[in-house]
């Protein structure tokens, strides 16, 4: 055998003359790349789908653990997380990693805690079951509150009283104005009317014995002259009103108001004020029935003949 001769690529290139072509199967290479690409895509889709199913299962387990009184594991007859038959992997994955079950349990616990925080239970007051104790400042606060309420009530009552007084004052003013208007319209310079008892004060009739004698007005002539029938003699006289005087009966007697605001009304004599020469009377019948007039001058009232 001859000796083997080792040639470098450059030496080989110098010895070989001519052009050589090398065939490369690009289609086969492209097919391998496409196959690997599809496998990666399929694997990624399977991972995403598996992740979604795992999250859904974790949420479901968390809800069930909250629904149980002791917050225990899965319900009876339900497969545990990570067990076989719960879901199947992709065609390229023959078996799930063992860590998936542990990760699922941890995630389930975290979700359960999150749900418990999201749905807080009823608040418990630690002092509800303990006897309530009263302190001195509590009583003071209660007393202060009562005092404040009393003050507010007093203020409110004061405002109501003031409002009532204001209304009453306004009403009194209105009534006074009405009294003045009636007084002006009914005050006349003549006052004689039939049926009243008068006293004759004419000194010219003194010689005939009629001075300071009483009689009943039977008729009024020209508003100022009255035909008077004397009570004792039954004589009839014509006397001007300037020579006549009104007669005041005893307390409880009937009088006629002959002048002023309530002219023409009959009233009951209640009392007399001799110092002020006025009387207190109560109107009977008519429009002002029951109305009490506290200060009517003697000249404006006269006894009614029985």
mmCIF file of C-alpha atoms in Angstrom:
data_model
loop_
_atom_site.group_PDB
_atom_site.id
_atom_site.type_symbol
_atom_site.label_atom_id
_atom_site.label_comp_id
_atom_site.label_asym_id
_atom_site.label_seq_id
_atom_site.Cartn_x
_atom_site.Cartn_y
_atom_site.Cartn_z
ATOM 1 C CA UNK A 1 0.000 0.000 0.000
ATOM 2 C CA UNK A 2 1.149 3.347 -0.728
ATOM 3 C CA UNK A 3 1.340 6.019 1.717
ATOM 4 C CA UNK A 4 -1.732 8.068 2.331
ATOM 5 C CA UNK A 5 -1.395 11.628 1.314
ATOM 6 C CA UNK A 6 -3.242 14.236 3.205
ATOM 7 C CA UNK A 7 -4.186 17.235 1.139
ATOM 8 C CA UNK A 8 -5.508 20.495 2.264
ATOM 9 C CA UNK A 9 -8.668 21.883 0.661
ATOM 10 C CA UNK A 10 -6.551 24.401 -1.164
ATOM 11 C CA UNK A 11 -4.356 21.629 -2.567
ATOM 12 C CA UNK A 12 -7.402 19.665 -3.548
ATOM 13 C CA UNK A 13 -8.793 22.699 -5.317
ATOM 14 C CA UNK A 14 -5.512 23.109 -7.219
ATOM 15 C CA UNK A 15 -5.524 19.524 -8.425
ATOM 16 C CA UNK A 16 -9.214 19.428 -9.423
ATOM 17 C CA UNK A 17 -9.980 21.377 -12.484
ATOM 18 C CA UNK A 18 -13.370 22.341 -13.833
ATOM 19 C CA UNK A 19 -16.711 23.426 -12.275
ATOM 20 C CA UNK A 20 -18.765 21.364 -9.845
ATOM 21 C CA UNK A 21 -22.462 21.905 -8.785
ATOM 22 C CA UNK A 22 -23.884 20.978 -5.398
ATOM 23 C CA UNK A 23 -27.644 20.247 -5.074
ATOM 24 C CA UNK A 24 -29.375 21.544 -1.940
ATOM 25 C CA UNK A 25 -32.945 20.415 -1.198
ATOM 26 C CA UNK A 26 -34.490 23.726 -0.198
ATOM 27 C CA UNK A 27 -37.989 22.302 -0.229
ATOM 28 C CA UNK A 28 -37.160 19.768 2.432
ATOM 29 C CA UNK A 29 -35.634 22.462 4.618
ATOM 30 C CA UNK A 30 -38.632 24.740 4.185
ATOM 31 C CA UNK A 31 -40.975 21.864 5.035
ATOM 32 C CA UNK A 32 -39.069 21.195 8.241
ATOM 33 C CA UNK A 33 -39.246 24.857 9.195
ATOM 34 C CA UNK A 34 -42.975 24.989 8.503
ATOM 35 C CA UNK A 35 -43.544 21.863 10.519
ATOM 36 C CA UNK A 36 -41.611 23.217 13.465
ATOM 37 C CA UNK A 37 -43.474 26.508 13.215
ATOM 38 C CA UNK A 38 -46.876 24.778 13.230
ATOM 39 C CA UNK A 39 -45.780 22.687 16.173
ATOM 40 C CA UNK A 40 -44.778 25.804 18.120
ATOM 41 C CA UNK A 41 -48.057 27.536 17.286
ATOM 42 C CA UNK A 42 -50.026 24.456 18.265
ATOM 43 C CA UNK A 43 -48.068 24.188 21.476
ATOM 44 C CA UNK A 44 -48.613 27.856 22.299
ATOM 45 C CA UNK A 45 -52.382 27.519 21.649
ATOM 46 C CA UNK A 46 -52.512 24.441 23.829
ATOM 47 C CA UNK A 47 -50.655 26.291 26.602
ATOM 48 C CA UNK A 48 -53.055 29.238 26.405
ATOM 49 C CA UNK A 49 -56.101 26.989 26.408
ATOM 50 C CA UNK A 50 -54.718 24.969 29.303
ATOM 51 C CA UNK A 51 -53.967 28.162 31.227
ATOM 52 C CA UNK A 52 -57.521 29.482 30.686
ATOM 53 C CA UNK A 53 -59.064 26.202 31.818
ATOM 54 C CA UNK A 54 -56.838 26.133 34.849
ATOM 55 C CA UNK A 55 -57.806 29.700 35.858
ATOM 56 C CA UNK A 56 -61.523 28.878 35.405
ATOM 57 C CA UNK A 57 -61.102 25.765 37.534
ATOM 58 C CA UNK A 58 -59.279 27.728 40.228
ATOM 59 C CA UNK A 59 -62.061 30.321 40.404
ATOM 60 C CA UNK A 60 -64.676 27.579 40.621
ATOM 61 C CA UNK A 61 -62.793 25.843 43.421
ATOM 62 C CA UNK A 62 -62.390 29.136 45.269
ATOM 63 C CA UNK A 63 -66.164 29.768 45.112
ATOM 64 C CA UNK A 64 -66.874 26.266 46.377
ATOM 65 C CA UNK A 65 -64.371 26.593 49.193
ATOM 66 C CA UNK A 66 -66.091 29.816 50.295
ATOM 67 C CA UNK A 67 -69.513 28.165 50.135
ATOM 68 C CA UNK A 68 -68.415 25.404 52.564
ATOM 69 C CA UNK A 69 -68.553 26.148 56.311
ATOM 70 C CA UNK A 70 -65.014 24.901 56.937
ATOM 71 C CA UNK A 71 -63.640 26.226 53.647
ATOM 72 C CA UNK A 72 -62.526 22.689 52.775
ATOM 73 C CA UNK A 73 -61.459 21.110 49.530
ATOM 74 C CA UNK A 74 -63.461 20.103 46.492
ATOM 75 C CA UNK A 75 -67.002 18.813 46.714
ATOM 76 C CA UNK A 76 -67.736 15.124 46.839
ATOM 77 C CA UNK A 77 -67.467 13.472 43.462
ATOM 78 C CA UNK A 78 -65.454 16.307 41.914
ATOM 79 C CA UNK A 79 -61.973 15.643 40.585
ATOM 80 C CA UNK A 80 -59.099 17.388 42.300
ATOM 81 C CA UNK A 81 -57.106 20.034 40.533
ATOM 82 C CA UNK A 82 -54.388 18.579 38.356
ATOM 83 C CA UNK A 83 -55.971 15.067 38.304
ATOM 84 C CA UNK A 84 -56.395 13.061 35.179
ATOM 85 C CA UNK A 85 -59.592 13.368 33.158
ATOM 86 C CA UNK A 86 -60.052 17.007 34.117
ATOM 87 C CA UNK A 87 -58.564 18.197 30.866
ATOM 88 C CA UNK A 88 -56.282 16.774 28.250
ATOM 89 C CA UNK A 89 -53.186 18.359 26.874
ATOM 90 C CA UNK A 90 -52.248 18.946 23.260
ATOM 91 C CA UNK A 91 -51.192 16.218 20.871
ATOM 92 C CA UNK A 92 -47.536 17.091 21.379
ATOM 93 C CA UNK A 93 -47.766 17.057 25.182
ATOM 94 C CA UNK A 94 -48.123 13.620 26.640
ATOM 95 C CA UNK A 95 -48.233 14.632 30.308
ATOM 96 C CA UNK A 96 -48.723 17.817 32.409
ATOM 97 C CA UNK A 97 -45.915 18.927 34.628
ATOM 98 C CA UNK A 98 -46.280 17.917 38.231
ATOM 99 C CA UNK A 99 -45.906 21.517 39.373
ATOM 100 C CA UNK A 100 -49.218 22.524 37.701
ATOM 101 C CA UNK A 101 -51.264 20.987 40.515
ATOM 102 C CA UNK A 102 -49.272 22.828 43.177
ATOM 103 C CA UNK A 103 -49.468 26.099 41.276
ATOM 104 C CA UNK A 104 -53.241 25.616 40.861
ATOM 105 C CA UNK A 105 -53.698 25.001 44.601
ATOM 106 C CA UNK A 106 -51.696 28.103 45.450
ATOM 107 C CA UNK A 107 -53.645 30.217 42.939
ATOM 108 C CA UNK A 108 -56.914 28.819 44.286
ATOM 109 C CA UNK A 109 -56.006 29.863 47.805
ATOM 110 C CA UNK A 110 -55.057 33.338 46.629
ATOM 111 C CA UNK A 111 -58.333 33.729 44.723
ATOM 112 C CA UNK A 112 -60.317 32.520 47.747
ATOM 113 C CA UNK A 113 -58.611 35.098 49.953
ATOM 114 C CA UNK A 114 -59.255 37.807 47.354
ATOM 115 C CA UNK A 115 -62.937 36.858 47.173
ATOM 116 C CA UNK A 116 -63.236 36.927 50.966
ATOM 117 C CA UNK A 117 -61.788 40.430 51.005
ATOM 118 C CA UNK A 118 -64.086 41.515 48.191
ATOM 119 C CA UNK A 119 -67.192 40.254 50.041
ATOM 120 C CA UNK A 120 -66.715 41.290 53.688
ATOM 121 C CA UNK A 121 -68.833 39.612 56.314
ATOM 122 C CA UNK A 122 -71.130 41.412 58.766
ATOM 123 C CA UNK A 123 -69.391 43.770 61.126
ATOM 124 C CA UNK A 124 -69.356 42.650 64.724
ATOM 125 C CA UNK A 125 -69.301 45.217 67.482
ATOM 126 C CA UNK A 126 -67.161 43.800 70.301
ATOM 127 C CA UNK A 127 -69.058 45.913 72.812
ATOM 128 C CA UNK A 128 -72.565 44.642 71.913
ATOM 129 C CA UNK A 129 -72.499 41.751 74.395
ATOM 130 C CA UNK A 130 -70.936 43.806 77.144
ATOM 131 C CA UNK A 131 -73.079 45.708 79.650
ATOM 132 C CA UNK A 132 -73.214 49.395 78.939
ATOM 133 C CA UNK A 133 -71.643 51.575 81.577
ATOM 134 C CA UNK A 134 -72.764 55.073 82.385
ATOM 135 C CA UNK A 135 -70.186 57.686 83.128
ATOM 136 C CA UNK A 136 -70.526 61.053 84.719
ATOM 137 C CA UNK A 137 -69.900 62.946 81.525
ATOM 138 C CA UNK A 138 -72.654 60.938 79.805
ATOM 139 C CA UNK A 139 -75.161 62.200 82.328
ATOM 140 C CA UNK A 140 -73.836 65.711 81.885
ATOM 141 C CA UNK A 141 -74.167 65.378 78.127
ATOM 142 C CA UNK A 142 -77.746 64.138 78.525
ATOM 143 C CA UNK A 143 -78.540 66.974 80.903
ATOM 144 C CA UNK A 144 -76.944 69.440 78.519
ATOM 145 C CA UNK A 145 -79.013 68.055 75.656
ATOM 146 C CA UNK A 146 -82.194 68.339 77.706
ATOM 147 C CA UNK A 147 -81.308 71.889 78.696
ATOM 148 C CA UNK A 148 -80.644 72.733 75.080
ATOM 149 C CA UNK A 149 -83.975 71.228 74.046
ATOM 150 C CA UNK A 150 -85.732 73.185 76.796
ATOM 151 C CA UNK A 151 -84.041 76.374 75.672
ATOM 152 C CA UNK A 152 -85.026 75.750 72.065
ATOM 153 C CA UNK A 153 -88.587 74.966 73.138
ATOM 154 C CA UNK A 154 -88.685 78.115 75.269
ATOM 155 C CA UNK A 155 -87.391 80.191 72.382
ATOM 156 C CA UNK A 156 -89.946 78.638 70.050
ATOM 157 C CA UNK A 157 -92.743 79.274 72.530
ATOM 158 C CA UNK A 158 -91.488 82.813 72.984
ATOM 159 C CA UNK A 159 -91.579 83.349 69.230
ATOM 160 C CA UNK A 160 -95.079 81.878 69.061
ATOM 161 C CA UNK A 161 -96.233 84.115 71.912
ATOM 162 C CA UNK A 162 -94.715 87.150 70.251
ATOM 163 C CA UNK A 163 -96.355 86.234 66.960
ATOM 164 C CA UNK A 164 -99.702 85.740 68.718
ATOM 165 C CA UNK A 165 -99.312 89.051 70.513
ATOM 166 C CA UNK A 166 -98.462 90.757 67.260
ATOM 167 C CA UNK A 167 -101.560 89.275 65.615
ATOM 168 C CA UNK A 168 -103.717 90.211 68.587
ATOM 169 C CA UNK A 169 -102.279 93.698 68.588
ATOM 170 C CA UNK A 170 -103.000 94.058 64.890
ATOM 171 C CA UNK A 171 -106.531 92.742 65.457
ATOM 172 C CA UNK A 172 -107.032 95.145 68.360
ATOM 173 C CA UNK A 173 -105.883 98.019 66.222
ATOM 174 C CA UNK A 174 -108.275 96.977 63.504
ATOM 175 C CA UNK A 175 -111.154 96.744 65.988
ATOM 176 C CA UNK A 176 -110.282 100.136 67.417
ATOM 177 C CA UNK A 177 -110.365 101.643 63.975
ATOM 178 C CA UNK A 178 -113.727 99.992 63.362
ATOM 179 C CA UNK A 179 -115.048 101.332 66.683
ATOM 180 C CA UNK A 180 -113.897 104.813 65.780
ATOM 181 C CA UNK A 181 -115.568 104.594 62.381
ATOM 182 C CA UNK A 182 -118.842 103.441 63.966
ATOM 183 C CA UNK A 183 -118.565 106.111 66.621
ATOM 184 C CA UNK A 184 -118.178 108.821 64.001
ATOM 185 C CA UNK A 185 -121.091 107.591 61.927
ATOM 186 C CA UNK A 186 -123.509 107.005 64.860
ATOM 187 C CA UNK A 187 -122.621 109.951 67.073
ATOM 188 C CA UNK A 188 -125.430 112.514 66.666
ATOM 189 C CA UNK A 189 -126.433 115.732 68.375
ATOM 190 C CA UNK A 190 -129.839 114.267 69.195
ATOM 191 C CA UNK A 191 -130.514 111.217 71.335
ATOM 192 C CA UNK A 192 -134.230 111.059 72.223
ATOM 193 C CA UNK A 193 -136.137 107.893 71.297
ATOM 194 C CA UNK A 194 -139.484 106.395 72.350
ATOM 195 C CA UNK A 195 -139.622 103.952 75.287
ATOM 196 C CA UNK A 196 -136.870 105.377 77.488
ATOM 197 C CA UNK A 197 -137.198 106.917 80.948
ATOM 198 C CA UNK A 198 -135.892 110.484 81.292
ATOM 199 C CA UNK A 199 -135.674 113.100 84.061
ATOM 200 C CA UNK A 200 -137.038 116.610 83.571
ATOM 201 C CA UNK A 201 -134.386 119.216 84.486
ATOM 202 C CA UNK A 202 -136.225 122.354 83.312
ATOM 203 C CA UNK A 203 -136.291 124.938 86.098
ATOM 204 C CA UNK A 204 -139.137 126.728 84.352
ATOM 205 C CA UNK A 205 -141.311 123.710 85.154
ATOM 206 C CA UNK A 206 -140.268 123.669 88.795
ATOM 207 C CA UNK A 207 -143.262 125.781 89.853
ATOM 208 C CA UNK A 208 -145.595 123.105 88.404
ATOM 209 C CA UNK A 209 -143.759 120.373 90.217
ATOM 210 C CA UNK A 210 -142.082 118.630 87.234
ATOM 211 C CA UNK A 211 -138.509 119.548 88.098
ATOM 212 C CA UNK A 212 -136.347 116.395 88.507
ATOM 213 C CA UNK A 213 -139.383 114.228 87.965
ATOM 214 C CA UNK A 214 -139.247 111.154 85.721
ATOM 215 C CA UNK A 215 -141.306 110.378 82.678
ATOM 216 C CA UNK A 216 -141.449 108.088 79.655
ATOM 217 C CA UNK A 217 -140.759 109.373 76.142
ATOM 218 C CA UNK A 218 -143.833 108.569 74.119
ATOM 219 C CA UNK A 219 -142.994 110.445 70.953
ATOM 220 C CA UNK A 220 -140.117 112.375 69.401
ATOM 221 C CA UNK A 221 -140.892 115.562 67.488
ATOM 222 C CA UNK A 222 -138.365 116.967 65.010
ATOM 223 C CA UNK A 223 -135.640 114.796 66.590
ATOM 224 C CA UNK A 224 -135.028 117.203 69.475
ATOM 225 C CA UNK A 225 -138.401 117.504 71.274
ATOM 226 C CA UNK A 226 -140.015 114.714 73.167
ATOM 227 C CA UNK A 227 -143.559 114.172 74.419
ATOM 228 C CA UNK A 228 -143.051 113.020 77.977
ATOM 229 C CA UNK A 229 -145.665 111.203 80.036
ATOM 230 C CA UNK A 230 -144.881 111.847 83.682
ATOM 231 C CA UNK A 231 -144.781 108.713 85.785
ATOM 232 C CA UNK A 232 -146.641 110.134 88.816
ATOM 233 C CA UNK A 233 -149.192 112.518 87.375
ATOM 234 C CA UNK A 234 -149.479 110.924 83.962
ATOM 235 C CA UNK A 235 -149.394 114.443 82.531
ATOM 236 C CA UNK A 236 -147.928 114.749 79.057
ATOM 237 C CA UNK A 237 -145.351 117.468 78.494
ATOM 238 C CA UNK A 238 -143.351 118.599 75.492
ATOM 239 C CA UNK A 239 -139.811 119.171 76.535
ATOM 240 C CA UNK A 240 -136.642 119.936 74.563
ATOM 241 C CA UNK A 241 -133.885 117.364 74.980
ATOM 242 C CA UNK A 242 -131.598 120.047 76.398
ATOM 243 C CA UNK A 243 -133.898 120.138 79.487
ATOM 244 C CA UNK A 244 -133.970 116.343 79.831
ATOM 245 C CA UNK A 245 -131.499 113.932 81.401
ATOM 246 C CA UNK A 246 -130.942 110.157 80.969
ATOM 247 C CA UNK A 247 -131.782 107.792 83.840
ATOM 248 C CA UNK A 248 -129.452 104.931 84.938
ATOM 249 C CA UNK A 249 -131.209 101.805 86.313
ATOM 250 C CA UNK A 250 -129.959 99.460 89.013
ATOM 251 C CA UNK A 251 -127.255 96.900 88.231
ATOM 252 C CA UNK A 252 -128.763 94.185 86.035
ATOM 253 C CA UNK A 253 -131.418 96.482 84.544
ATOM 254 C CA UNK A 254 -132.007 96.999 80.825
ATOM 255 C CA UNK A 255 -130.779 100.144 79.108
ATOM 256 C CA UNK A 256 -130.949 101.599 75.616
ATOM 257 C CA UNK A 257 -127.775 102.881 74.036
ATOM 258 C CA UNK A 258 -128.985 106.210 72.719
ATOM 259 C CA UNK A 259 -125.819 107.581 71.153
ATOM 260 C CA UNK A 260 -122.418 106.560 69.891
ATOM 261 C CA UNK A 261 -121.096 103.481 68.065
ATOM 262 C CA UNK A 262 -123.821 101.067 69.281
ATOM 263 C CA UNK A 263 -126.701 103.529 69.100
ATOM 264 C CA UNK A 264 -130.124 101.827 69.140
ATOM 265 C CA UNK A 265 -128.913 98.581 70.828
ATOM 266 C CA UNK A 266 -130.402 97.225 74.051
ATOM 267 C CA UNK A 267 -127.944 96.137 76.753
ATOM 268 C CA UNK A 268 -127.723 94.825 80.316
ATOM 269 C CA UNK A 269 -126.090 97.054 82.914
ATOM 270 C CA UNK A 270 -123.155 95.192 84.493
ATOM 271 C CA UNK A 271 -121.443 97.853 86.608
ATOM 272 C CA UNK A 272 -120.913 101.609 86.979
ATOM 273 C CA UNK A 273 -117.841 103.731 87.579
ATOM 274 C CA UNK A 274 -119.011 106.785 89.515
ATOM 275 C CA UNK A 275 -115.622 108.471 89.358
ATOM 276 C CA UNK A 276 -115.400 108.320 85.548
ATOM 277 C CA UNK A 277 -119.167 108.646 84.993
ATOM 278 C CA UNK A 278 -119.294 105.596 82.780
ATOM 279 C CA UNK A 279 -120.855 102.124 82.856
ATOM 280 C CA UNK A 280 -120.048 98.595 81.744
ATOM 281 C CA UNK A 281 -122.816 96.971 79.704
ATOM 282 C CA UNK A 282 -123.367 93.834 77.634
ATOM 283 C CA UNK A 283 -125.299 94.055 74.403
ATOM 284 C CA UNK A 284 -128.368 91.814 74.167
ATOM 285 C CA UNK A 285 -129.845 90.646 70.872
ATOM 286 C CA UNK A 286 -129.135 92.179 67.538
ATOM 287 C CA UNK A 287 -125.959 92.201 65.512
ATOM 288 C CA UNK A 288 -123.640 92.682 68.513
ATOM 289 C CA UNK A 289 -125.343 90.219 70.851
ATOM 290 C CA UNK A 290 -123.061 89.341 73.779
ATOM 291 C CA UNK A 291 -120.540 92.077 73.142
ATOM 292 C CA UNK A 292 -119.302 93.781 76.329
ATOM 293 C CA UNK A 293 -118.774 97.545 76.281
ATOM 294 C CA UNK A 294 -116.552 98.476 79.190
ATOM 295 C CA UNK A 295 -116.833 102.250 79.328
ATOM 296 C CA UNK A 296 -120.046 103.809 78.057
ATOM 297 C CA UNK A 297 -120.749 107.339 79.257
ATOM 298 C CA UNK A 298 -123.858 107.936 81.357
ATOM 299 C CA UNK A 299 -125.271 110.293 78.721
ATOM 300 C CA UNK A 300 -125.165 107.524 76.058
ATOM 301 C CA UNK A 301 -127.319 105.001 77.931
ATOM 302 C CA UNK A 302 -130.806 105.292 79.352
ATOM 303 C CA UNK A 303 -133.217 103.099 81.308
ATOM 304 C CA UNK A 304 -135.873 101.287 79.274
ATOM 305 C CA UNK A 305 -139.479 101.653 80.453
ATOM 306 C CA UNK A 306 -140.911 98.383 81.700
#
